[in-house]
Coordinates of C-alpha atoms and ligand atoms in Angstrom, one line a residue:
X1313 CA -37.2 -4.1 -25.3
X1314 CA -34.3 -5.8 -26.9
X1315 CA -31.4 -7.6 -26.0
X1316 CA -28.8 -9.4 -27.5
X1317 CA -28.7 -13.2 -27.1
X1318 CA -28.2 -14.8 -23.7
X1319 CA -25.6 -17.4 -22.8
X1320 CA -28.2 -19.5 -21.7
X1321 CA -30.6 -18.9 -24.4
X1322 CA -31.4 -22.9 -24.6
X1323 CA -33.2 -22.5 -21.2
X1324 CA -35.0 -19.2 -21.1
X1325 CA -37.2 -17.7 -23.6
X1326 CA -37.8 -13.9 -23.2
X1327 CA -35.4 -11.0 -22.6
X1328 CA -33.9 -10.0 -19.8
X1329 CA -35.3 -7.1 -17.8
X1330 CA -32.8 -4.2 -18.4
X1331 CA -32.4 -3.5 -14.8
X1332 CA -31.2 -7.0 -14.4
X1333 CA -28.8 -6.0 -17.2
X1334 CA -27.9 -2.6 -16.0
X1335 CA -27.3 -4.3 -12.1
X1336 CA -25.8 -7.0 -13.2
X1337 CA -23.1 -6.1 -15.4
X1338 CA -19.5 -5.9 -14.3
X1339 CA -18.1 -5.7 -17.5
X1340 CA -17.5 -1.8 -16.9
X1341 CA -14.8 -3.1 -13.8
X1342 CA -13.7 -6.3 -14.7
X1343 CA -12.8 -4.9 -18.3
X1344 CA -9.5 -4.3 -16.0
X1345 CA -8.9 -7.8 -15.6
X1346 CA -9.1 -8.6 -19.4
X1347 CA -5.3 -9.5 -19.4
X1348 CA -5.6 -12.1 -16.7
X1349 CA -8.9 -13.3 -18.9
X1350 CA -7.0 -14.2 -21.6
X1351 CA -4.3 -15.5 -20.6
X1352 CA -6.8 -17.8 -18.5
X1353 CA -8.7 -18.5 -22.1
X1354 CA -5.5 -19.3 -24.1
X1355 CA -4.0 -22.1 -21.6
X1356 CA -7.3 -23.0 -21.4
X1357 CA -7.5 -23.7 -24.4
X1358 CA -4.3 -25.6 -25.0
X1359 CA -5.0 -28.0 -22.3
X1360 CA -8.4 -28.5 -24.3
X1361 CA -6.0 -29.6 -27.1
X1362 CA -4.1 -31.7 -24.9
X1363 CA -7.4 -33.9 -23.4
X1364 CA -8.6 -33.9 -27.4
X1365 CA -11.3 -31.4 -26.6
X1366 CA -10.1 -29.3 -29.2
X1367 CA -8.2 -30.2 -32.9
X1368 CA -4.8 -28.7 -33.6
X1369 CA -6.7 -26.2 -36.1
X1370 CA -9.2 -25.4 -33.5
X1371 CA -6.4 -24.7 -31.3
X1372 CA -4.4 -22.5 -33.8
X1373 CA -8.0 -20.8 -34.8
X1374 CA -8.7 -19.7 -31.2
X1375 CA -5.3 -18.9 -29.8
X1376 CA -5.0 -16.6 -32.8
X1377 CA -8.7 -15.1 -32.2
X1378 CA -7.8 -14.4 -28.8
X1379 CA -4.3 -12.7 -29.8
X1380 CA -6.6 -10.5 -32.0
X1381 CA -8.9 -9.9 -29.4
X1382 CA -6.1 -8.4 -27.2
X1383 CA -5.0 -6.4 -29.4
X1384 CA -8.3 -5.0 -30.0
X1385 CA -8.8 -4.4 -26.3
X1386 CA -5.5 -2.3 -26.5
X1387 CA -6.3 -0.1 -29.0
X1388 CA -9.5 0.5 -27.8
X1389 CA -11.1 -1.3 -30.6
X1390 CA -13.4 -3.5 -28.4
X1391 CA -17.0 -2.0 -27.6
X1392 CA -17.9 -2.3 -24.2
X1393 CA -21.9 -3.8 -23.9
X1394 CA -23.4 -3.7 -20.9
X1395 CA -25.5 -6.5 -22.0
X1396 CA -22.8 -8.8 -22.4
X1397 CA -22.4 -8.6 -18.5
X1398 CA -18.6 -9.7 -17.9
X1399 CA -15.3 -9.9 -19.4
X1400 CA -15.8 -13.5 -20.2
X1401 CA -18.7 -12.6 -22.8
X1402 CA -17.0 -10.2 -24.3
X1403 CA -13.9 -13.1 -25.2
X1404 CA -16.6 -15.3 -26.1
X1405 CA -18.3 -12.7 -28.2
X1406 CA -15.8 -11.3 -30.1
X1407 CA -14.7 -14.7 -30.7
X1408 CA -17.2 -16.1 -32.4
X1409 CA -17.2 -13.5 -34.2
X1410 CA -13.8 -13.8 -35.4
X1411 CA -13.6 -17.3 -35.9
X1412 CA -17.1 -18.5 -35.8
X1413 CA -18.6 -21.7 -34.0
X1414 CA -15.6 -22.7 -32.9
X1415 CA -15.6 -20.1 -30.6
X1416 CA -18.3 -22.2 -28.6
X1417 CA -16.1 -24.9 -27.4
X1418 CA -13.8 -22.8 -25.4
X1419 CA -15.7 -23.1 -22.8
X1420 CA -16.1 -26.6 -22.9
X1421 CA -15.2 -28.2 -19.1
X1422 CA -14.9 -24.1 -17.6
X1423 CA -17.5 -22.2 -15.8
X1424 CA -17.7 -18.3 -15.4
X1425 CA -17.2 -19.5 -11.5
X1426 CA -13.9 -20.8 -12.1
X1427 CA -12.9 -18.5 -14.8
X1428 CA -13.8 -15.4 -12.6
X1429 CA -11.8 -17.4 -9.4
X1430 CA -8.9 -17.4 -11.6
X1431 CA -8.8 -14.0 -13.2
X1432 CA -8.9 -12.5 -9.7
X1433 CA -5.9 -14.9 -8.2
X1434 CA -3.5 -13.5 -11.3
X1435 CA -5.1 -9.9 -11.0
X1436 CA -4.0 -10.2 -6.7
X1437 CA -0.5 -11.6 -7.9
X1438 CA 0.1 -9.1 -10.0
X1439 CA -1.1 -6.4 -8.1
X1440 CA 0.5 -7.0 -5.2
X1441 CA 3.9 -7.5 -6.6
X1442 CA 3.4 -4.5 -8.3
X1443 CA 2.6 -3.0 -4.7
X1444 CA 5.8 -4.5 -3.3
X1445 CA 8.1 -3.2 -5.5
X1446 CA 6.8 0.4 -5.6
X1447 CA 7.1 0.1 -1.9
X1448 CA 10.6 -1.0 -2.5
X1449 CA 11.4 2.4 -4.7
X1450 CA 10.1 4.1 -1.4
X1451 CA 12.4 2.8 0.7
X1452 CA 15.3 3.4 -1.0
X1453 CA 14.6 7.3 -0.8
X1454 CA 14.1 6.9 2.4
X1455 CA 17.2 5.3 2.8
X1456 CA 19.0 8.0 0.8
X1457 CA 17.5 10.6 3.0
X1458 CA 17.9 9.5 6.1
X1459 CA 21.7 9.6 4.5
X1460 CA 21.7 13.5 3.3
X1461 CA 19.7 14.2 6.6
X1462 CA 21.8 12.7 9.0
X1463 CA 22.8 15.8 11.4
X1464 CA 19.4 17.4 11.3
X1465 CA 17.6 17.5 14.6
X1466 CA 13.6 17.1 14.8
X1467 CA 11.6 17.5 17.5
X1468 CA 9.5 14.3 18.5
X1469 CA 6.6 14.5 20.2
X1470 CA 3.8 12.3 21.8
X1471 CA 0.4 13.4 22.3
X1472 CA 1.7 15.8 19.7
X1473 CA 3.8 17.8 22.6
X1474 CA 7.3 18.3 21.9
X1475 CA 9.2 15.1 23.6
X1476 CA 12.8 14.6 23.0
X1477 CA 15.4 15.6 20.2
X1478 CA 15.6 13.0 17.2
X1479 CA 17.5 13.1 14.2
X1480 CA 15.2 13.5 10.9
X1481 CA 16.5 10.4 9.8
X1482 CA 15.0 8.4 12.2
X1483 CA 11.8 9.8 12.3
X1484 CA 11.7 8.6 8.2
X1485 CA 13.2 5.4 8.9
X1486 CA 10.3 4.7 11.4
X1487 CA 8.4 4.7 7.9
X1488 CA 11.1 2.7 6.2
X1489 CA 10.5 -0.5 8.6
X1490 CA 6.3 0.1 8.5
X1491 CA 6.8 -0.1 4.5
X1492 CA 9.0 -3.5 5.0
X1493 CA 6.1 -4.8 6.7
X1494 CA 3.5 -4.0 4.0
X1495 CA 5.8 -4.9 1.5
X1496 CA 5.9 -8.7 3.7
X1497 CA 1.6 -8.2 3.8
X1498 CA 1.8 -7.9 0.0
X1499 CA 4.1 -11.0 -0.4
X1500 CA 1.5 -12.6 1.8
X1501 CA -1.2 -11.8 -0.3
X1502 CA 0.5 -13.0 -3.4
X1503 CA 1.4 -16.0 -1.7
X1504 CA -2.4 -16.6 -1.0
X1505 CA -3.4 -16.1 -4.2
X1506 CA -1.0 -18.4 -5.9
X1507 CA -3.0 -21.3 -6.3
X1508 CA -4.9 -22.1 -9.2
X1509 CA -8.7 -22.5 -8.7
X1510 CA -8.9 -23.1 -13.0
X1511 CA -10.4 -26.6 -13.7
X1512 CA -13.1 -26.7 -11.0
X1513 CA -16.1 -25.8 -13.5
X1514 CA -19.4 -24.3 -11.5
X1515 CA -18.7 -26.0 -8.1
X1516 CA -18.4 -29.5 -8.5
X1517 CA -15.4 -30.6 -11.3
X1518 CA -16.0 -31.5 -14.5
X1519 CA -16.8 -34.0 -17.0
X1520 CA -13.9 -34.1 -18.5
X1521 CA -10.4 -36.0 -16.9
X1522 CA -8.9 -32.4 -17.3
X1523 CA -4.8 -31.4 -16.6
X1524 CA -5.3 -29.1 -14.0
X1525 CA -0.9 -29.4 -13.1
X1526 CA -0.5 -28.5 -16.7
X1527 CA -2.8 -25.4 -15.9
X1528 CA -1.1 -24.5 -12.6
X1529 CA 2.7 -24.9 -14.4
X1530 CA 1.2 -22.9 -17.8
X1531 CA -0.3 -20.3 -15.4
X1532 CA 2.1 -19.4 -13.2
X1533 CA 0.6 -21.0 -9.8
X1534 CA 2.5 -23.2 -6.9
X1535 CA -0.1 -24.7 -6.0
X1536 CA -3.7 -26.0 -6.6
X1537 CA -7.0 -25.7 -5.4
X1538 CA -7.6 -29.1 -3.9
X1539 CA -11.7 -28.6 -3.8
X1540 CA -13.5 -27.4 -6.8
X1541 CA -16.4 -25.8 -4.2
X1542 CA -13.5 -24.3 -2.5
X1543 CA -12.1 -23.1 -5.4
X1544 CA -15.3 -21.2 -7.0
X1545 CA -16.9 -19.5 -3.6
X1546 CA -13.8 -18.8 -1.2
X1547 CA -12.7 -14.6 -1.8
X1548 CA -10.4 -14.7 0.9
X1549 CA -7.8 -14.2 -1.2
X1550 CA -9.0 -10.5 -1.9
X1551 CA -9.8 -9.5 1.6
X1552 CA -5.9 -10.9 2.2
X1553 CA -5.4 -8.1 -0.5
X1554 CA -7.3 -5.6 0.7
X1555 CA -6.6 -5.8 3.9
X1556 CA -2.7 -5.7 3.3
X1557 CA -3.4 -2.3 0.6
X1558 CA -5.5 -0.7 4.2
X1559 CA -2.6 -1.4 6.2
X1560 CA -0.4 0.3 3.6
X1561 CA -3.1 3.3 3.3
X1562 CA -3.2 3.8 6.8
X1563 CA 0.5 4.5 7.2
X1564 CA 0.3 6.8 4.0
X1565 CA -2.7 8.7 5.5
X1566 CA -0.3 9.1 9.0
X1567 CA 2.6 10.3 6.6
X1568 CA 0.5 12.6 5.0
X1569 CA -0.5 14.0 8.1
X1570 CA 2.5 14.8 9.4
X1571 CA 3.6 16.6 5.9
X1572 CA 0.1 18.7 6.0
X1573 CA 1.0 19.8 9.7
X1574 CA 4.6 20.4 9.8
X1575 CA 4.6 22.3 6.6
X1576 CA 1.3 24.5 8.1
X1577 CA 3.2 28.1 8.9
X1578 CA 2.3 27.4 12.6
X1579 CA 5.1 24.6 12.4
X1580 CA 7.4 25.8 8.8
X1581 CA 9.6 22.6 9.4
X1582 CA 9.0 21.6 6.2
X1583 CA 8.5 22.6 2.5
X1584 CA 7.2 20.8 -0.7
X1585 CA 8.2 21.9 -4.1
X1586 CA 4.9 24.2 -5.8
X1587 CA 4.0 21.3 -7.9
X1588 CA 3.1 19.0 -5.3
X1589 CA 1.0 21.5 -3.9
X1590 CA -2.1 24.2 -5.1
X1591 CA -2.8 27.7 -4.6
X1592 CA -6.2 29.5 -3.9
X1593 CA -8.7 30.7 -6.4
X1594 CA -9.1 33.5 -4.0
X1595 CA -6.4 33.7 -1.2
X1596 CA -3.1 34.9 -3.2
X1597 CA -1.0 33.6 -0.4
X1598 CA -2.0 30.2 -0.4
X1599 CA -0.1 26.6 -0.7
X1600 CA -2.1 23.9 -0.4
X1601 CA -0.9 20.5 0.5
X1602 CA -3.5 19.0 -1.9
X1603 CA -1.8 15.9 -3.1
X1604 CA -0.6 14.9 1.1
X1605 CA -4.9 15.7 1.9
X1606 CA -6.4 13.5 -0.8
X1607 CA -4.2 10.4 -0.3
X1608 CA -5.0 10.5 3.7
X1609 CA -8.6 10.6 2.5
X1610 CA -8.4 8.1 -0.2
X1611 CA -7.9 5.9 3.3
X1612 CA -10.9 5.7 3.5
X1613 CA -11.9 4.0 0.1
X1614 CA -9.7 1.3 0.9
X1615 CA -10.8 0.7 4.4
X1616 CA -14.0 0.5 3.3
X1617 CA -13.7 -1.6 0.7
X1618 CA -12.2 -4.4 2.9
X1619 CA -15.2 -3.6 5.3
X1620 CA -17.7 -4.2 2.3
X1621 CA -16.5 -7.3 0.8
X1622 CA -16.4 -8.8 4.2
X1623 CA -19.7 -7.8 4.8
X1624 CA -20.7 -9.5 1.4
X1625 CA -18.8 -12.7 2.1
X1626 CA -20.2 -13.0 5.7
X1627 CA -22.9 -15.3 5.7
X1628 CA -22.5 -16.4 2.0
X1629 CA -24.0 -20.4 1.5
X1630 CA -21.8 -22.2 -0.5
X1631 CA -21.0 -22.7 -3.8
X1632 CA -21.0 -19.6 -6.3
X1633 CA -23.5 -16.6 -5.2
X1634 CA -23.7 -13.4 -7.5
X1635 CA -23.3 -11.8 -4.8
X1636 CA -19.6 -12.3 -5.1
X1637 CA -19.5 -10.0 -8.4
X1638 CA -19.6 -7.4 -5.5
X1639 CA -16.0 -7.9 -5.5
X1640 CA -15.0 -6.7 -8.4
X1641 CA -15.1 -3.2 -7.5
X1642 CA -13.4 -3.3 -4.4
X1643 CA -10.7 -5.2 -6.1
X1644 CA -10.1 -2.8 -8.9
X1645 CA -10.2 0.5 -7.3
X1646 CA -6.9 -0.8 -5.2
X1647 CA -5.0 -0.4 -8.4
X1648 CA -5.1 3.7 -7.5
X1649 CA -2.7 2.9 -4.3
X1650 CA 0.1 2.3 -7.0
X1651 CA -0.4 6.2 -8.0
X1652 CA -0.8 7.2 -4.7
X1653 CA 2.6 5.3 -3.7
X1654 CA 4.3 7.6 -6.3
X1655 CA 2.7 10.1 -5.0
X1656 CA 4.3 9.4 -1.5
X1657 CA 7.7 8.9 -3.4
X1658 CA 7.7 12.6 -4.5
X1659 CA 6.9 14.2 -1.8
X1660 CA 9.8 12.3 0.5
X1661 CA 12.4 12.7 -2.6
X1662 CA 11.5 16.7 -2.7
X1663 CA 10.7 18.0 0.5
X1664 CA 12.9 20.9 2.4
X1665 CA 14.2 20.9 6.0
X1666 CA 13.5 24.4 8.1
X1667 CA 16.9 24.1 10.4
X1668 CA 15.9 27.2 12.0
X1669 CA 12.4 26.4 12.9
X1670 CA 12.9 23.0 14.2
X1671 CA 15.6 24.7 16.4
X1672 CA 13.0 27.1 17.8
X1673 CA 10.3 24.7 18.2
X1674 CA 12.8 22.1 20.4
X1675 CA 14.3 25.4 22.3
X1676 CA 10.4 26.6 23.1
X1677 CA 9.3 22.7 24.0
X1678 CA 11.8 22.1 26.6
X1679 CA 12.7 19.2 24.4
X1680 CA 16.0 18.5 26.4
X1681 CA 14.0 18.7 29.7
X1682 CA 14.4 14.8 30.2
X1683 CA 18.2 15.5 29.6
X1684 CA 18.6 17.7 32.3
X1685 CA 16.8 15.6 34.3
X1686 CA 19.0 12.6 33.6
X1687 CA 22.6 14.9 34.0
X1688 CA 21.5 16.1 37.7
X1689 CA 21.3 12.2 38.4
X1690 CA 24.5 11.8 37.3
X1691 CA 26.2 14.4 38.7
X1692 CA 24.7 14.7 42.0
X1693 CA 23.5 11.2 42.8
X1694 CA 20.1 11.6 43.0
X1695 CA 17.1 9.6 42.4
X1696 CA 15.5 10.6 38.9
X1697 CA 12.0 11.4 40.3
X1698 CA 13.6 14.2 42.1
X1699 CA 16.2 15.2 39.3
X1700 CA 12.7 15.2 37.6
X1701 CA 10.9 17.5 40.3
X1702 CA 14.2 20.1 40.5
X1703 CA 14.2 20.3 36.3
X1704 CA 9.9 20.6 36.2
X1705 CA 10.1 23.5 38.4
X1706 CA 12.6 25.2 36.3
X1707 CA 10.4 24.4 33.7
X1708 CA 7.6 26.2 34.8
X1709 CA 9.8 29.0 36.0
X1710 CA 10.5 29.7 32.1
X1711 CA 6.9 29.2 31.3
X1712 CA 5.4 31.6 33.3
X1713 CA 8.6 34.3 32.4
X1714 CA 8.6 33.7 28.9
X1715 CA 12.3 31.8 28.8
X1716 CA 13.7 28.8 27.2
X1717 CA 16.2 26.0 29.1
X1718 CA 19.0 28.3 26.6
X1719 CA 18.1 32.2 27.6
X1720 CA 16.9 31.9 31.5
X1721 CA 20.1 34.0 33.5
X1722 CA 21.9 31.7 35.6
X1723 CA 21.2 33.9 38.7
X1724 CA 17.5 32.7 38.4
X1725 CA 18.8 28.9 37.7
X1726 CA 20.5 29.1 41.0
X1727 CA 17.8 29.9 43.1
X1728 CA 15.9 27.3 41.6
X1729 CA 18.7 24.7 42.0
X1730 CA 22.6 25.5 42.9
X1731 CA 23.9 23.3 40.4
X1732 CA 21.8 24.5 37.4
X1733 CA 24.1 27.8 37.8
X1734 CA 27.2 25.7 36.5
X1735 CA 27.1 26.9 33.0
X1736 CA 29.4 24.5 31.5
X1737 CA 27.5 21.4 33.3
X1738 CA 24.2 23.1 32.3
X1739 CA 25.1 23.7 28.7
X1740 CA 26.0 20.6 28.1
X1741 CA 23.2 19.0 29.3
X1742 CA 20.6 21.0 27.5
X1743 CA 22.5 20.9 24.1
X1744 CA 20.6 19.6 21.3
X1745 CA 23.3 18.1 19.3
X1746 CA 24.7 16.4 22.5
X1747 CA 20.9 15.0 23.3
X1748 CA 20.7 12.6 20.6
X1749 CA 24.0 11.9 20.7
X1750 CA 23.0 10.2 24.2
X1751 CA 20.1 8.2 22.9
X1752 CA 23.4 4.8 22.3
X1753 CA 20.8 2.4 22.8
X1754 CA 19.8 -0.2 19.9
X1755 CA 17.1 1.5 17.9
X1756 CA 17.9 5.0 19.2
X1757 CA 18.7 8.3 17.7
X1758 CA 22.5 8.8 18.0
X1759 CA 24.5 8.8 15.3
X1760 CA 26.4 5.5 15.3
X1761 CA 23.3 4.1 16.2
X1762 CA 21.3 5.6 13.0
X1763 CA 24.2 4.7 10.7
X1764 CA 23.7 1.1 12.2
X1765 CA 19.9 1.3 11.4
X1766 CA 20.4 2.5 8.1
X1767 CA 22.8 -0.5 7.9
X1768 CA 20.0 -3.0 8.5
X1769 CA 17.7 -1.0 6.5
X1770 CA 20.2 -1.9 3.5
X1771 CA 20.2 -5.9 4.2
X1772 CA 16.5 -5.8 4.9
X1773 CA 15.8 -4.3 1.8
X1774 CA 18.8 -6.4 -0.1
X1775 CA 16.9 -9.5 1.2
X1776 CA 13.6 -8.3 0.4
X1777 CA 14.4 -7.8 -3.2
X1778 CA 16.1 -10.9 -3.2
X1779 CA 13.5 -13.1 -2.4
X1780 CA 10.8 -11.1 -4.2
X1781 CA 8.3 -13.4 -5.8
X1782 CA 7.8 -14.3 -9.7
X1783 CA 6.6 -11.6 -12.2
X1784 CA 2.8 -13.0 -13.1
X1785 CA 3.3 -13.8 -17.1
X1786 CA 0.3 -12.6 -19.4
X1787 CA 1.8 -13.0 -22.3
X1788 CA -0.4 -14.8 -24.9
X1789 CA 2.6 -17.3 -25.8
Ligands
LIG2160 N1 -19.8 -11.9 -14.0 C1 -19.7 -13.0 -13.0 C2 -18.9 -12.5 -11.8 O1 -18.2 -11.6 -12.0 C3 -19.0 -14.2 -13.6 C4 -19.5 -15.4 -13.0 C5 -20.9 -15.6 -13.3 N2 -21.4 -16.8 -12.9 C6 -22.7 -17.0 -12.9 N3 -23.1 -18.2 -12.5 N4 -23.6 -16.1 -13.3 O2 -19.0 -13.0 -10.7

């Protein structure tokens, strides 16, 4: 068997067993984070220059090397090698190969532990923001829907029975305010991992009287890691992540229900253009909501994966434990909710309303039952439960004849209830329109009301964008 040289070459003699190469590598995910690697590497580097570590020529020779060695990763030029385990090998690697022994004192005063701890703050800060904002795009459509579908009525339901007459809108601003709140769990997240854990070596500090505040400012980070075994063993930064990208798949998984069943033919409320969706290799007639069915599965993935790195973490000792590597892929399959959040954005920008169906479906739900119910209170001073008694039998009545509130003859009406056999009274209390246009209380359906909401929806999202955090700067400068 053979291997390339080891890292550690002064202490072991031998090889290493290729299953300890072929379990141990990471390079294969963490290739992602080669951007956050160098930057780490370059300002590194400087701050080497800046404690005399490293000569103005060494300095020049590596920052070049590792401009090169970016480039080379962008072009595909770089050879992935298992055996050189991590994206840190690879840098050092390449480097030496470029510029020779140099190469070897850039990692004077720096551990993999730290350097790994740091690549995975920038990669959360990065991500997240880059969550945020795509969240942000969604919003807006929403907003602009909610606009162009303002006198559209919707059935609601609970325990998916037809409730109560809603406009459209506010059925999709219900998603609006959930995506403000992941946007606020990804803000967290890159709050949490905007401090700089760079400068802590293995676990304990280092030799060397390093400038870690001139590695936070160069870096990009508020704040600091105050305890080097802190800084190389705590991963709570990720499950912060993770845990806000679960939230945000959950919702999308609930969305995507909703499209897959009210575009089914038993509901036909809704439409989604043929390129969102797939036909049948055999049924001619088919339209498959593919793309709404494989981002409420992908839920799953991300649920999981805050589930597994918690189980890794749980127990851990202290400092540094390979066990950690485990987070790498957790952490870099998240990157596919950025896809699937454009995914999302297409099908709200393109979707089609059904007015007809959604009439039918509220007409055969009863959906302005509760209405009636409320208008005999009114009118004949009654208390609600027995408004609610007169309206249920009337209900039934229909049920077992086969009518709706809109086509039982007012003869029947009458026996059930004198007062129902006052069409204009009647009418107007089971009109659609006229249902949500009672709903005047904050946060309800009405119209005044939804132009209010949509109102705040503007400011919250105006204020969110606002007060977005700093872009995460990998430029090699
Ligand atoms: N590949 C390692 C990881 O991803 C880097 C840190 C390795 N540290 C160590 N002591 N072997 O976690």
């Amino acid at each position: 068997m053979e291997t390339k040289e080891t890292l550690w070459k002064g202490r072991s003699e031998g090889n290493v067993h290729p299953l300890l190469i072929k379990l141990g590598e990471s390079i294969t995910l963490d290739i992602k984070l080669y951007r956050e690697d160098l930057k780490g590497s370059y300002v590194h580097a400087k701050m080497l220059n800046k404690i005399d570590v490293l000569n103005q020529e060494e300095l020049n020779e590596i920052l070049k090397g590792l401009k090169q060695i970016q480039k080379e990763i962008e072009e595909h030029q770089l050879p992935i090698n298992v055996e050189l385990e991590d994206i840190h090998t690879h840098v050092e690697q390449r480097l030496k190969e470029i510029i020779g022994p140099t190469a070897g004192k850039l990692h004077t005063a720096r551990s993999r532990n730290d350097q790994i701890a740091l690549d995975t703050h920038l990669y959360v800060k990065r991500i997240s923001l880059e969550i945020a904002k795509k969240l942000v795009e969604i919003c807006n459509v929403l907003i602009d829907r909610s606009i162009e579908l303002l006198d559209y009525i919707f059935p609601s339901y609970t325990h998916l029975q037809v409730a109560q007459p809603v406009r459209i809108s506010h059925h999709l601003l219900a998603y609006f305010w959930m995506f403000t709140r992941d946007i606020e769990r990804m803000i967290f997240s890159y709050q949490q991992a905007n401090r700089l854990p760079l400068g802590c070596g293995a676990a304990t500090g280092v030799n060397y009287n390093n400038d870690r505040l001139f590695l936070m400012n160069e870096l990009g980070f508020d704040e600091l890691y105050e305890n080097s075994m802190d800084a190389v063993s705590s991963r709570d930064h990720i499950l912060n992540f993770l845990y806000g990208i679960s939230v945000i798949a959950t919702h999308l998984s609930r969305l995507c229900e909703e499209i897959i069943l009210f575009s089914s033919v038993e509901f036909s409320f809704l439409e989604l253009p043929d390129s969102l969706t797939t036909g049948s290799s055999i049924m001619p007639q088919k339209k498959n909501p593919d793309l709404a069915e494989l981002i409420r599965g992908k839920a799953a993935k991300f649920i999981s994966n805050l589930n597994a790195l918690f189980i890794t973490t749980k127990g851990l000792p202290l400092t540094y434990n390979r066990d950690l590597q485990e987070d790498r892929k957790p952490l870099v399959e998240s990157e596919e909710i950025l896809d699937i959040l454009e995914g999302i954005r297409l099908m709200i920008l393109s979707f089609k309303v059904n007015e007809k169906e959604l009439e039918k479906s509220l007409q055969k739900g009863f959906a302005t039952a509760t209405d009636l119910a409320d208008a005999l209170v009114q009118k004949k001073h009654i208390p609600f439960r027995e408004a609610h008694h007169i309206v249920g039998k009337l209900v039934r009545f229909c049920v077992e004849n086969r009518y709706t509130l809109f086509d039982i003859p007012k003869e029947l009406r009458k026996e059930i209830y004198p007062d129902l056999a006052d069409d204009d009274f009647y009418f107007n209390s089971i009109d659609l329109k006229k249902s949500v246009e009672k709903k005047v209380s904050r946060g309800g359906t009405s119209k005044v009301r939804i132009e209010e909401q949509i109102q705040y929806a503007k400011e919250k999202l105006k204020k969110i964008v606002e007060n977005l955090p700093k872009e995460v700067n990998l430029t090699l400068e």
